[in-house]
Amino acid sequence: MDLKEFHRRSIEDREAFWAEQATLIDWHAPFTKVLDDSRLPFTRWFVDGQTNLCHNAIDRHLAAQSDKPALIFVSTETGDERTYTFGQLHREVQRMAAIMQALGVRRGERVLIYLPMIPEALFAMYACARIGAIHTVVFGGFASHSLATRIDDAAPVLIVSADGGSRGGKVVPYKPLLDEAIGLSSHKPAHVLMVDRKLTPFSRVADRDQDYAALREQHLEAQVPVTWLESNDISYILYTSGTTGKPKGVQRDVGGHAVALAASMKHIFCGQAGETYFSSSDIGWVVGHSYIVYGPLIAGMATIVYEGTPLRPDAGILWKLVEQHKVSVMFSAPTAIRVLKKQDPSYLTKYDTSGLRTLFLAGEPLDEPTAKWIAEGIGRPIIDNYWQTETGWPILSVAHGVEKTPTRFGSPGMPMYGYDVRLLHEQTGEEVGNNEKGVVAIVPPLPPGCLQTIWQDDKRFVDTYFSSIPGRQVYSTFDWGIRDDDGYYFILGRTDDVINVAGHRLGTREIEESLSSHSAVAECAVVGVADQLKGQVAMAFVVLKDPALVEAQQGRLKLEGDLMATVDRQLGAVARPSRVHFVTVLPKTRSGKVLRRSIQALCEGRDPGDLTTIEDPMALEQVRGAIAPA
Ligand code: ATP
Ligand code: MG
């Protein structure tokens, strides 16, 4: 079928379209109405329908695939490898569900999950889904302050955690951070369920802290039936990355979520039951929720749960896993690929990845050189896809399950079915033409799977997302985009990442793209810095593939000049960064996104702002050092 026609139908004949997609999952009771859009921008999908995410991910496959792998756990940190079949997973999840019930967790209550990438984290998520509790997963790399604000916001009755995780071969204790967080928060959970991996000793709080292994023994034979939920009940809360400020508690439903994931697995990811899906993300992020935990299993695929980095034991590990587990669909992020770019490229061809149909990449702009580098390196097709925590599944991509539309380097593709995407003028709200820059916006109703609201803050939901474009109530992504004459979109960066140099409006992304085209560059960040004369000037921070190049002053000056000349040639002198600074690491969020707002603040001598989600505070010190007058 023709993708454009498929898309047109999803917008013009919305209810019929989604009623069809809804047949991809099991319903315990049918819905009476496909779409209730009587209270826009709030949307309710599949009204009165009863279903359950855990049933659709696990129970539904028991008849045909009970003995087939469902969850493949690999830790290159501890050396553990465990595979659970659908049947075994079904039993583990019921045990976990029974433990939660015994600890007093009821339908609609929150369970906060603060765990590394271990199977128990998924058991806990599925168990919540099974009994109708609302999970809120907090990325295991967050420290006590970030954790405390999320405990206060979500008010969980139970927290599931572990003694520790491990990263790059070093044990990271979780429990002291958790105890500190509970000390800081005003809400206190009734219980903490501890998975003891025996990685690091920890202290227990009597009565409050419970031992998972001991309780599991008591509930080995547990049979916990699925709680049927109304489609619009809440399945989970997940906080956004916080790249642009205070994280928002994205709230998602049950039925729309299940249908959206099932449909995306079929049309976009083209995963088949019985195959293996590997996403190198983390359960703490939306990619982990959609495409580690729920999507693959809903499609009857096995999912790989990987605890480890892309570099250990060596830079071939991701491809080794692809070969070993016959991965057919893989999902990673540009940031992971840029990490590999600094390594020996022979790792890309060391393993047999011929079974891999497609590598999907998302999370940050995928610049053309990086896309080409990886596509040629592994010799497999790459598909960029653009979306947000808020939407839960791709807004822009190609849907090879519908039509084999060619991809274009640098473009995440076209609007996916269900999304009425428009490019709007920031000030007038009018639609811009082809090849003109506009804010990427979506006309409501948002399709199934998108956020229902911000947890306990309907006003913030409306004010944040639906009030920024003058004159019309549309959802703003806060990203700039442009569409070419063939309908391919290009993301030009975030709306707050635009700089104004002597009256010229430039996306920092375009300058970054230009710098990245220089063969010495591994990755870079460009920010606009206030300038008395020009309003703003661009300032660049560059990480090199080979840092030795700039060890000597002479090398540094030469390369800075070369990079400026590259921008001059490609974009013109207005876009030329006033300085190019060399650093070995960029300040990023824990999810791998560059914190441009913090770099900019430092450059302008301001406070770098909310840093709760920063990966490595030392990266900011490097920026500080780089800009300090010599
Ligand atoms: P916050 O909203 O709290 O500032 P965040 O926007 O970083 O955090 P996410 O929802 O994880 O949180 O990220 C979504 C954003 O990531 C998008 O709005 C876009 O800016 C960027 N993004 C994701 N995928 C792509 C892609 N394929 N190409 C370009 N940008 C992308
Ligand atoms: Mg965002």
XYZ file of C-alpha atoms and ligand atoms in Angstrom, residues 239-248 285-286 334 361-366 384-390 396 412 465 477-479 491-494 509 589 591 593 597, ligand 1:
72
model
C 9.375 11.680 33.455
C 10.880 13.358 30.363
C 14.657 13.697 30.060
C 14.729 17.253 31.337
C 16.903 18.568 28.514
C 15.010 21.850 28.505
C 14.073 22.172 32.143
C 12.071 20.517 34.896
C 11.054 16.977 33.880
C 7.354 16.458 33.149
C 13.562 5.952 29.181
C 10.563 5.900 26.909
C 22.944 8.350 17.743
C 18.071 5.107 15.686
C 16.333 7.844 17.673
C 16.698 10.279 20.528
C 18.829 12.974 18.973
C 19.396 14.349 15.513
C 21.196 11.756 13.409
C 16.060 7.285 11.804
C 12.865 7.966 13.721
C 11.763 11.058 15.535
C 9.534 11.096 18.610
C 9.268 12.111 22.249
C 8.536 10.683 25.677
C 5.166 12.353 25.246
C 8.275 10.765 11.859
C 13.822 10.910 10.012
C 1.921 21.716 24.966
C 6.857 19.452 19.870
C 9.161 22.424 20.519
C 11.347 21.228 17.672
C 14.531 18.225 12.318
C 16.550 21.399 12.797
C 16.841 21.365 16.558
C 14.792 22.560 19.484
C 21.819 22.127 14.724
C 21.525 14.208 30.084
C 19.637 9.750 28.226
C 21.108 14.383 24.934
C 21.035 25.262 27.726
P 12.476 17.663 28.213
O 11.219 17.657 27.393
O 12.251 17.358 29.649
O 13.358 18.848 27.960
P 13.606 15.827 26.255
O 12.803 16.571 25.246
O 15.077 15.700 26.014
O 13.370 16.405 27.733
P 12.675 13.227 25.378
O 11.212 13.096 25.279
O 13.459 12.047 25.815
O 13.006 14.358 26.422
O 13.282 13.663 23.981
C 12.513 14.045 22.861
C 13.295 15.014 22.008
O 14.493 14.388 21.501
C 12.585 15.500 20.780
O 11.675 16.542 21.064
C 13.759 15.955 19.892
O 14.239 17.217 20.289
C 14.818 14.908 20.200
N 14.775 13.794 19.225
C 14.334 12.551 19.430
N 14.493 11.785 18.338
C 15.037 12.563 17.388
C 15.438 12.360 16.020
N 15.321 11.177 15.432
N 15.953 13.423 15.359
C 16.086 14.634 15.952
N 15.729 14.879 17.228
C 15.222 13.859 17.947
